Coordinates of C-alpha atoms and ligand atoms in Angstrom, one line a residue:
X273 CA 118.7 90.9 63.1
X274 CA 115.4 92.2 62.6
X275 CA 114.6 94.5 65.0
X276 CA 110.9 96.2 65.2
X277 CA 110.7 98.8 68.2
X278 CA 106.8 99.6 69.5
X279 CA 106.8 102.8 71.8
X280 CA 103.9 105.4 72.6
X281 CA 106.3 108.3 71.9
X282 CA 109.1 108.8 69.5
X283 CA 111.3 112.5 69.0
X284 CA 110.7 114.1 67.1
X285 CA 107.5 113.2 66.1
X286 CA 105.5 113.2 69.7
X287 CA 107.4 113.8 72.9
X288 CA 106.3 114.2 76.3
X289 CA 109.8 113.4 78.0
X290 CA 112.9 111.2 78.2
X291 CA 111.3 107.8 76.4
X292 CA 110.6 110.0 73.2
X293 CA 114.3 110.9 73.2
X294 CA 115.4 107.2 73.4
X295 CA 112.9 106.5 70.9
X296 CA 113.8 108.7 68.3
X297 CA 117.4 107.9 68.7
X298 CA 118.0 104.6 69.5
X299 CA 116.6 102.9 66.4
X300 CA 119.0 105.0 64.4
X301 CA 122.1 104.0 66.1
X302 CA 121.1 100.2 66.0
X303 CA 120.5 100.8 61.9
X304 CA 124.0 102.5 62.0
X305 CA 125.8 98.9 63.6
X306 CA 123.8 97.2 60.6
X307 CA 120.7 95.7 61.8
X308 CA 116.9 96.0 60.1
X309 CA 115.2 98.3 62.3
X310 CA 111.8 99.6 62.0
X311 CA 109.5 101.9 64.8
X312 CA 106.0 101.6 65.5
X313 CA 103.9 104.3 67.6
X314 CA 100.6 105.8 67.2
X315 CA 99.9 108.4 64.4
X316 CA 98.9 110.7 67.4
X317 CA 98.1 114.5 65.9
X318 CA 101.7 116.1 66.2
X319 CA 102.8 113.3 64.1
X320 CA 100.8 114.7 61.2
X321 CA 102.8 117.2 60.1
X322 CA 105.6 115.1 59.3
X323 CA 105.1 113.4 55.9
X324 CA 104.1 110.0 55.8
X325 CA 102.5 107.7 53.0
X326 CA 99.3 105.7 53.4
X327 CA 100.1 101.7 53.7
X328 CA 96.1 100.9 52.2
X329 CA 96.5 98.3 54.8
X330 CA 93.4 98.2 57.5
X331 CA 93.7 96.4 60.6
X332 CA 90.6 95.1 62.6
X333 CA 90.5 94.2 66.1
X334 CA 88.2 93.0 68.2
X335 CA 88.2 95.6 71.5
X336 CA 85.0 94.6 74.3
X337 CA 83.0 93.2 71.5
X338 CA 83.5 95.8 69.2
X339 CA 85.1 95.5 65.7
X340 CA 87.5 98.5 66.2
X341 CA 89.2 99.4 62.8
X342 CA 92.9 101.8 61.8
X343 CA 95.5 101.9 59.3
X344 CA 99.1 102.0 59.0
X345 CA 100.8 105.0 57.3
X346 CA 104.4 104.7 57.0
X347 CA 107.1 107.8 57.7
X348 CA 110.7 108.0 56.8
X349 CA 112.6 111.3 58.0
X350 CA 115.7 111.5 58.2
X351 CA 115.7 112.7 62.1
X352 CA 114.9 109.0 63.0
X353 CA 116.6 107.2 60.1
X354 CA 114.6 104.3 59.9
X355 CA 111.1 103.6 58.7
X356 CA 108.4 104.2 61.1
X357 CA 104.7 102.7 60.9
X358 CA 102.0 105.1 62.2
X359 CA 99.0 103.4 63.9
X360 CA 95.7 105.7 62.4
X361 CA 93.2 105.8 64.3
X362 CA 91.7 109.4 64.9
X363 CA 89.1 108.7 67.7
X364 CA 92.1 107.1 69.8
X365 CA 95.1 109.4 68.8
X366 CA 93.6 112.8 67.1
X367 CA 94.0 114.6 70.1
X368 CA 95.5 117.5 71.8
X369 CA 97.6 115.1 74.4
X370 CA 99.5 112.1 74.0
X371 CA 97.8 111.0 77.2
X372 CA 96.2 113.3 78.8
X373 CA 94.5 117.1 78.3
X374 CA 94.8 119.8 81.1
X375 CA 96.4 117.1 83.3
X376 CA 93.9 114.9 83.0
X377 CA 95.0 111.3 81.6
X378 CA 92.0 110.1 78.9
X379 CA 89.6 108.1 80.5
X380 CA 90.2 105.4 77.2
X381 CA 93.9 105.7 77.5
X382 CA 93.7 101.3 78.5
X383 CA 91.6 101.0 75.4
X384 CA 93.5 103.5 73.2
X385 CA 96.7 101.4 74.1
X386 CA 95.6 97.9 74.1
X387 CA 94.2 98.8 70.3
X388 CA 98.2 99.7 69.8
X389 CA 99.1 96.9 71.5
X390 CA 96.9 94.6 69.0
X391 CA 98.1 96.9 65.8
X392 CA 101.4 96.0 66.3
X393 CA 101.1 92.2 66.7
X394 CA 98.8 92.6 64.0
X395 CA 101.3 95.1 61.7
X396 CA 104.1 92.2 61.8
X397 CA 101.7 90.0 59.4
X398 CA 99.8 92.8 57.9
X399 CA 102.7 94.7 56.6
X400 CA 105.2 91.4 56.9
X401 CA 107.7 93.0 58.6
X402 CA 110.3 90.7 59.4
X403 CA 111.3 90.3 63.4
X404 CA 113.8 88.8 65.5
X405 CA 113.3 91.4 68.2
X406 CA 110.7 93.2 68.8
X407 CA 111.4 95.8 71.5
X408 CA 109.0 97.2 73.9
X409 CA 108.2 100.2 75.9
X410 CA 107.2 101.1 78.9
X411 CA 103.2 100.4 80.0
X412 CA 101.4 101.5 76.8
X413 CA 103.1 98.8 75.2
X414 CA 103.1 96.1 78.5
X415 CA 100.3 93.9 77.0
X416 CA 102.3 92.7 73.1
X417 CA 104.7 90.0 75.2
X418 CA 101.5 88.7 76.6
X419 CA 99.4 88.8 73.3
X420 CA 102.5 86.9 71.4
X421 CA 103.0 84.0 74.1
X422 CA 98.9 83.5 74.8
X423 CA 97.9 84.4 70.6
X424 CA 100.3 84.6 68.3
X425 CA 103.1 82.4 69.1
X426 CA 101.6 79.6 67.1
X427 CA 102.0 81.4 63.7
X428 CA 104.8 81.0 61.7
X429 CA 105.5 84.9 61.5
X430 CA 106.0 85.0 65.4
X431 CA 107.7 81.8 66.5
X432 CA 111.0 83.3 66.1
X433 CA 110.3 87.0 67.9
X434 CA 111.8 87.3 71.2
X435 CA 110.7 90.2 73.0
X436 CA 112.8 93.0 75.1
X437 CA 110.8 95.2 77.6
X438 CA 112.4 98.5 78.4
X439 CA 111.1 100.1 81.6
X440 CA 112.0 103.9 81.4
X441 CA 110.2 104.7 84.5
X442 CA 108.7 102.3 86.9
X443 CA 106.2 104.9 88.6
X444 CA 103.7 104.8 85.3
X445 CA 102.0 100.9 85.6
X446 CA 99.4 101.1 83.2
X447 CA 97.1 100.3 86.4
X448 CA 93.3 100.0 85.7
X449 CA 90.0 98.8 87.5
X450 CA 90.1 94.9 87.3
X451 CA 87.0 95.0 84.5
X452 CA 89.2 96.8 81.6
X453 CA 90.8 93.1 81.5
X454 CA 87.6 92.5 79.7
X455 CA 89.1 94.8 76.8
X456 CA 92.8 93.3 76.3
X457 CA 90.4 90.2 75.4
X458 CA 92.5 87.9 77.5
X459 CA 91.1 85.0 79.4
X460 CA 90.1 86.2 83.1
X461 CA 92.4 83.5 84.3
X462 CA 95.5 85.7 83.7
X463 CA 93.9 87.8 86.0
X464 CA 96.3 86.6 88.9
X465 CA 98.9 87.8 91.3
X466 CA 101.6 85.8 89.3
X467 CA 100.6 87.2 85.9
X468 CA 98.7 90.6 85.0
X469 CA 96.8 91.5 88.3
X470 CA 98.7 93.4 90.8
X471 CA 96.7 94.8 94.1
X472 CA 92.9 93.9 92.1
X473 CA 93.9 95.8 89.2
X474 CA 95.3 95.2 85.8
X475 CA 98.6 96.4 85.7
X476 CA 100.2 96.5 82.1
X477 CA 103.8 97.2 83.0
X478 CA 103.7 94.1 85.2
X479 CA 102.1 92.0 82.6
X480 CA 105.4 93.1 80.2
X481 CA 107.5 92.2 82.7
X482 CA 105.9 88.8 83.5
X483 CA 105.8 88.0 79.6
X484 CA 108.7 89.4 78.1
X485 CA 111.6 87.2 77.4
X486 CA 113.9 89.9 78.6
X487 CA 113.8 93.2 80.8
X488 CA 115.8 96.2 80.7
X489 CA 116.0 99.8 82.2
X490 CA 117.8 102.7 81.6
X491 CA 120.8 102.4 83.8
X492 CA 122.0 99.7 85.9
X493 CA 121.7 101.6 89.2
X494 CA 117.8 102.2 88.9
X495 CA 117.9 98.4 88.2
X496 CA 118.8 97.7 91.1
X497 CA 116.8 100.3 93.1
X498 CA 113.4 98.9 91.2
X499 CA 114.4 95.5 92.5
X500 CA 113.8 96.6 96.0
X501 CA 111.5 99.3 98.4
X502 CA 110.6 102.0 97.4
X503 CA 112.0 101.8 93.9
X504 CA 110.0 99.4 92.5
X505 CA 106.8 100.7 93.4
X506 CA 105.4 97.9 94.4
X507 CA 107.0 95.7 91.5
X508 CA 109.7 94.9 93.6
X509 CA 108.8 91.0 93.7
X510 CA 108.0 90.6 90.7
X511 CA 111.2 91.9 89.4
X512 CA 113.1 90.0 91.5
X513 CA 111.5 86.8 90.7
X514 CA 113.0 87.8 86.8
X515 CA 116.1 89.2 88.2
X516 CA 118.3 86.7 85.7
X517 CA 116.8 88.7 82.6
X518 CA 116.8 92.3 84.1
X519 CA 119.4 94.6 82.8
X520 CA 120.4 98.3 83.0
X521 CA 121.9 99.8 79.8
X522 CA 122.6 103.6 80.3
X523 CA 120.7 105.5 77.8
X524 CA 122.7 107.5 75.0
X525 CA 121.7 111.2 73.7
X526 CA 121.7 112.3 69.9
X527 CA 124.5 114.1 69.4
X528 CA 123.8 115.9 66.4
X529 CA 120.4 117.3 68.1
X530 CA 122.3 118.3 71.4
X531 CA 125.6 119.8 69.7
X532 CA 127.0 123.2 71.0
X533 CA 129.0 123.4 67.8
X534 CA 125.9 123.4 65.4
X535 CA 122.6 123.4 67.6
X536 CA 120.3 125.9 65.3
X537 CA 118.3 126.8 68.7
X538 CA 121.4 128.9 69.7
X539 CA 123.0 132.4 68.0
X540 CA 126.7 131.5 69.2
X541 CA 128.1 128.2 68.6
X542 CA 131.1 127.1 70.6
X543 CA 133.4 123.7 71.0
X544 CA 135.8 122.5 73.5
X545 CA 138.2 125.4 72.8
X546 CA 136.0 128.6 72.5
X547 CA 133.5 127.2 75.5
X548 CA 134.7 130.5 77.8
X549 CA 133.6 132.9 75.3
X550 CA 130.5 130.8 73.8
X551 CA 128.9 130.4 77.1
X552 CA 129.0 133.6 78.3
X553 CA 127.3 134.9 75.0
X554 CA 124.8 132.0 75.4
X555 CA 124.0 133.1 79.0
X556 CA 123.8 136.5 77.6
X557 CA 121.3 135.7 75.4
X558 CA 119.6 133.5 77.9
X559 CA 119.3 136.3 80.0
X560 CA 118.1 138.6 77.8
X561 CA 115.2 136.4 76.6
X562 CA 114.2 135.7 80.2
X563 CA 114.2 139.3 80.6
X564 CA 117.0 139.1 83.7
X565 CA 119.6 141.3 84.2
X566 CA 122.3 140.7 80.9
X567 CA 125.6 139.8 83.4
X568 CA 128.6 137.6 83.0
X569 CA 129.8 137.7 86.1
X570 CA 126.8 136.2 88.0
X571 CA 126.4 132.3 88.2
X572 CA 123.3 130.8 86.4
X573 CA 121.2 127.7 87.1
X574 CA 118.8 126.0 84.8
X575 CA 116.3 123.9 85.7
X576 CA 114.1 121.9 82.7
X577 CA 111.6 119.5 83.4
X578 CA 108.2 118.0 83.8
X579 CA 106.8 119.6 87.1
X580 CA 105.5 116.3 88.8
X581 CA 106.9 115.0 92.3
X582 CA 109.6 113.1 91.0
X583 CA 111.9 116.3 89.8
X584 CA 112.4 117.9 93.1
X585 CA 111.3 121.7 91.9
X586 CA 109.1 122.0 95.3
X587 CA 112.6 121.8 96.5
X588 CA 114.4 124.3 94.2
X589 CA 111.5 127.0 95.0
X590 CA 112.1 126.8 98.4
X591 CA 115.6 126.9 98.0
X592 CA 115.5 130.0 95.3
X593 CA 113.7 131.9 98.2
X594 CA 115.8 131.5 100.5
X595 CA 118.9 132.3 98.5
X596 CA 117.3 135.1 97.3
X597 CA 116.0 136.5 100.8
X598 CA 119.5 135.8 101.9
X599 CA 120.4 138.4 99.2
X600 CA 122.7 136.2 97.6
X601 CA 123.5 136.8 94.0
X602 CA 122.5 133.4 92.2
X603 CA 120.4 133.9 88.6
X604 CA 117.4 130.9 88.2
X605 CA 116.0 130.1 84.7
X606 CA 112.9 127.4 85.6
X607 CA 111.5 125.8 82.2
X608 CA 108.9 123.2 82.8
X609 CA 105.2 122.4 83.1
X610 CA 102.9 119.8 84.3
X611 CA 101.1 119.8 88.3
X612 CA 99.1 123.2 88.2
X613 CA 100.2 124.2 91.8
X614 CA 103.7 123.9 90.9
X615 CA 102.9 125.8 87.7
X616 CA 101.5 128.4 90.1
X617 CA 104.5 128.3 92.7
X618 CA 106.4 128.9 89.9
X619 CA 105.0 132.0 88.6
X620 CA 104.8 133.7 92.2
X621 CA 108.4 132.8 92.7
X622 CA 109.4 134.5 89.2
X623 CA 106.7 137.8 89.8
X624 CA 108.2 138.6 93.2
X625 CA 111.7 138.1 92.6
X626 CA 112.3 139.4 88.6
X627 CA 115.9 140.3 89.4
X628 CA 116.9 136.7 90.2
X629 CA 114.5 134.4 88.9
X630 CA 112.5 133.8 85.2
X631 CA 110.2 131.1 84.5
X632 CA 108.5 129.9 81.2
X633 CA 105.7 127.4 81.6
X634 CA 105.4 125.5 78.9
X635 CA 107.0 123.0 76.6
X636 CA 109.8 124.2 74.6
X637 CA 112.3 122.2 72.9
X638 CA 113.9 125.5 71.9
X639 CA 114.6 127.2 75.3
X640 CA 115.4 123.7 76.8
X641 CA 118.7 124.0 74.4
X642 CA 118.8 127.3 75.2
X643 CA 119.1 127.4 79.2
X644 CA 121.1 124.2 78.7
X645 CA 123.7 126.2 77.0
X646 CA 123.5 129.3 78.6
X647 CA 123.7 128.1 82.4
X648 CA 126.5 127.6 84.5
X649 CA 125.2 125.0 86.7
X650 CA 121.5 122.4 85.9
X651 CA 119.7 121.5 88.8
X652 CA 118.1 117.8 89.4
X653 CA 116.3 117.6 92.7
X654 CA 114.7 114.7 91.5
X655 CA 113.4 112.2 94.1
X656 CA 113.9 109.6 92.0
X657 CA 115.8 109.0 88.6
X658 CA 115.4 106.1 85.6
X659 CA 118.1 107.6 83.6
X660 CA 117.4 111.7 83.2
X661 CA 118.9 113.0 80.1
X662 CA 119.0 116.8 80.7
X663 CA 122.6 116.1 82.7
X664 CA 124.0 114.0 79.7
X665 CA 122.9 117.0 77.7
X666 CA 124.6 119.3 80.3
X667 CA 127.9 117.5 79.7
X668 CA 128.1 118.7 75.7
X669 CA 127.7 122.5 76.6
X670 CA 130.3 122.6 79.6
X671 CA 127.5 123.0 81.7
X672 CA 128.1 121.6 85.4
X673 CA 125.2 119.1 86.8
X674 CA 124.2 119.4 90.2
X675 CA 121.9 116.6 91.0
X676 CA 120.7 114.1 94.2
X677 CA 122.8 110.6 93.6
X678 CA 119.7 108.4 92.8
X679 CA 118.9 106.1 89.8
X680 CA 120.6 107.1 86.7
X681 CA 122.3 110.3 88.1
X682 CA 124.9 107.8 90.3
X683 CA 125.9 106.5 87.1
X684 CA 126.5 109.5 84.8
X685 CA 127.2 112.4 87.1
X686 CA 131.0 112.0 88.5
X687 CA 131.1 113.1 92.0
X688 CA 133.6 115.9 92.8
X689 CA 135.7 114.3 95.9
X690 CA 139.6 114.4 96.7
X691 CA 139.7 111.4 94.3
X692 CA 137.6 112.3 91.3
X693 CA 139.7 116.0 91.6
X694 CA 143.1 114.5 91.7
X695 CA 142.3 112.0 89.1
X696 CA 140.4 114.3 87.0
X697 CA 137.3 112.3 86.6
X698 CA 134.6 114.9 88.6
X699 CA 131.9 115.8 85.9
X700 CA 129.4 117.4 88.7
X701 CA 128.1 117.4 92.3
X702 CA 126.0 115.0 93.7
X703 CA 124.0 115.1 97.2
X704 CA 122.8 112.4 99.0
X705 CA 119.4 113.4 100.1
X706 CA 116.5 115.1 98.2
X707 CA 115.6 117.0 101.0
X708 CA 116.5 120.5 101.8
X709 CA 119.7 119.7 103.4
X710 CA 121.1 118.1 101.0
X711 CA 119.9 120.7 97.6
X712 CA 121.4 123.7 99.8
X713 CA 124.4 121.6 100.1
X714 CA 125.0 120.6 96.8
X715 CA 124.0 123.9 95.3
X716 CA 126.4 125.5 97.7
X717 CA 129.0 123.1 96.6
X718 CA 128.8 124.2 93.6
X719 CA 128.4 128.0 93.9
X720 CA 131.7 127.7 96.2
X721 CA 133.5 125.7 93.2
X722 CA 132.3 128.1 90.7
X723 CA 133.5 131.2 92.3
X724 CA 136.5 129.8 94.1
X725 CA 138.4 127.7 92.2
X726 CA 137.3 128.5 88.4
X727 CA 140.5 126.2 87.3
X728 CA 139.0 123.1 88.7
X729 CA 135.4 124.3 87.2
X730 CA 137.3 124.1 83.7
X731 CA 138.2 120.9 84.2
X732 CA 135.1 119.8 85.4
X733 CA 133.7 121.0 81.9
X734 CA 136.3 119.8 80.1
X735 CA 136.0 116.7 81.6
X736 CA 132.1 116.2 80.8
X737 CA 132.4 117.8 77.6
X738 CA 134.8 115.3 76.2
X739 CA 132.4 112.1 77.4
X740 CA 131.6 109.8 74.8
X741 CA 127.5 108.9 75.5
X742 CA 126.3 108.9 72.4
X743 CA 124.0 106.0 71.6
X744 CA 126.4 104.1 70.1
X745 CA 128.0 102.0 72.7
X746 CA 124.6 101.6 74.6
X747 CA 123.4 100.4 71.4
X748 CA 125.9 98.0 71.3
X749 CA 124.4 96.7 74.6
X750 CA 121.1 96.4 73.6
X751 CA 122.2 94.3 70.5
X752 CA 124.2 92.1 72.7
X753 CA 121.2 91.3 74.8
X754 CA 119.2 91.0 71.8
X755 CA 121.4 88.3 70.8
X756 CA 121.0 86.6 74.0
X757 CA 117.7 86.7 74.7
X758 CA 117.1 85.2 71.2
X759 CA 119.1 82.3 72.2
X760 CA 116.6 81.5 75.0
X761 CA 113.3 81.8 73.7
X762 CA 110.4 80.9 72.9
X763 CA 109.8 81.2 76.6
X764 CA 107.3 78.7 78.1
Ligands
ADP914 P1 111.7 111.9 81.7 O1 111.3 111.1 81.2 O2 111.2 111.8 83.6 O3 110.8 113.4 81.8 P2 114.3 112.8 80.9 O4 115.1 113.6 81.7 O5 115.0 111.8 80.8 O6 113.1 112.8 81.9 O7 114.1 113.5 80.1 C1 113.1 114.9 79.7 C2 113.4 115.5 78.4 O8 112.0 116.0 78.2 C3 114.7 116.1 77.8 O9 114.9 116.2 76.9 C4 114.2 117.8 78.7 O10 114.6 118.4 77.5 C5 112.6 117.3 77.6 N1 111.4 118.1 78.4 C6 110.9 118.0 79.7 N2 110.1 119.2 80.1 C7 110.4 120.0 78.9 C8 109.5 121.5 79.0 N3 109.1 122.1 79.5 N4 110.1 121.8 77.7 C9 111.1 121.2 77.0 N5 111.8 120.3 76.8 C10 111.3 119.5 78.0

């Protein structure tokens, strides 16, 4: 099959979160199953440090009565393993951030991704990319299935294309004032509650949901949650109306990037056999790096993530204050950036508790690896979590996830219960409510097992480290769906 994946980010070329991890790793896994795969994304500033060649092909798009020109570059890097087409338009994409700067969204985001959407459609004919499946991701590509069915379907290159639309996080919908409809170049008749309109606004995620042949999200449990309230964030009705073509496929991980035996960000490497000593070395290195007292006998709890309400860092901050006030012997290492108020709360927390708490407010892939390797537990108090990747990375490094029972965390973390203890399947601790009671219970439970039941702790580490969480299985599921939607398209 010929698969073209369009995404607004893909690791390592450009990344703000899990979307990039998925779109950076899935193409390679699909190619390994024998398919012809290419990726297309914007040529952001961060992509420019990777080698690429001009294609010499120019595109012209009309946006609100103006002709906008761009070009395509082609980039081939081993990490992604398939050709990557970069849509170049420096005024739109050569900026400090991908979608925002200093926490403020770029005012022209709608226009930028309308342009990108047309650029994807035009790439098919201008670059002669054979496409059976156009795999789209998140709101930034939501216009594409509409463009295909309204403008492009009649041309021979486009007739056989089926679209799969993956929702990585329904909280981000690409919502713009009705006037932004003019940017899309589509007739106002599509601005109605069954198609592109949602509460009087243009909604690009909804557009993608309505016009694509199939829809996936990144875990089966999240697929269920988004058809209800509050999980659907206002789009539950439209998702219910498309329930027959909505599926959940749990993300895999890049087993090469997240491999404790070869991780270039670690000084000490380890595997299943050597993990006890290896993890202790990583813990000491992490403590040193973060200016915490270097002690092997204290449990270290790590957190890494975007500082948004979603991730529940505010609950963690509250818990840490309580634990420190109670004199509990635990070290905490937090890495994240985002909401400036939360950033300051974290800084203050660390400043007041230098013996127990270390905080780094930035984006650092290297430190993320070191925290996941050097911590004993990894805390995820997410209020919602479509799939979550860091708990999967934690499994690989023998770090026990302590998570809120939501979204993909339910599908991926097997909670410690008397039954799962007995049959040896437990891989972590799940708590039922994202509130102080829940997080306190979860962390206490984990600390209790860590301190008092070392054999059980080791068993849970073993089980997690032995899990097959590679992309292969997930890629096979995507291929099954691609075949299914090909049989059913074109949609009327
Ligand atoms: P989301 O996509 O909601 O941000 P995921 O768990 O799916 O959450 O993926 C988050 C990805 O981003 C992980 O690879 C995680 O390590 C990374 N990440 C998030 N914040 C940071 C940070 N401050 N520094 C380094 N990596 C980060």
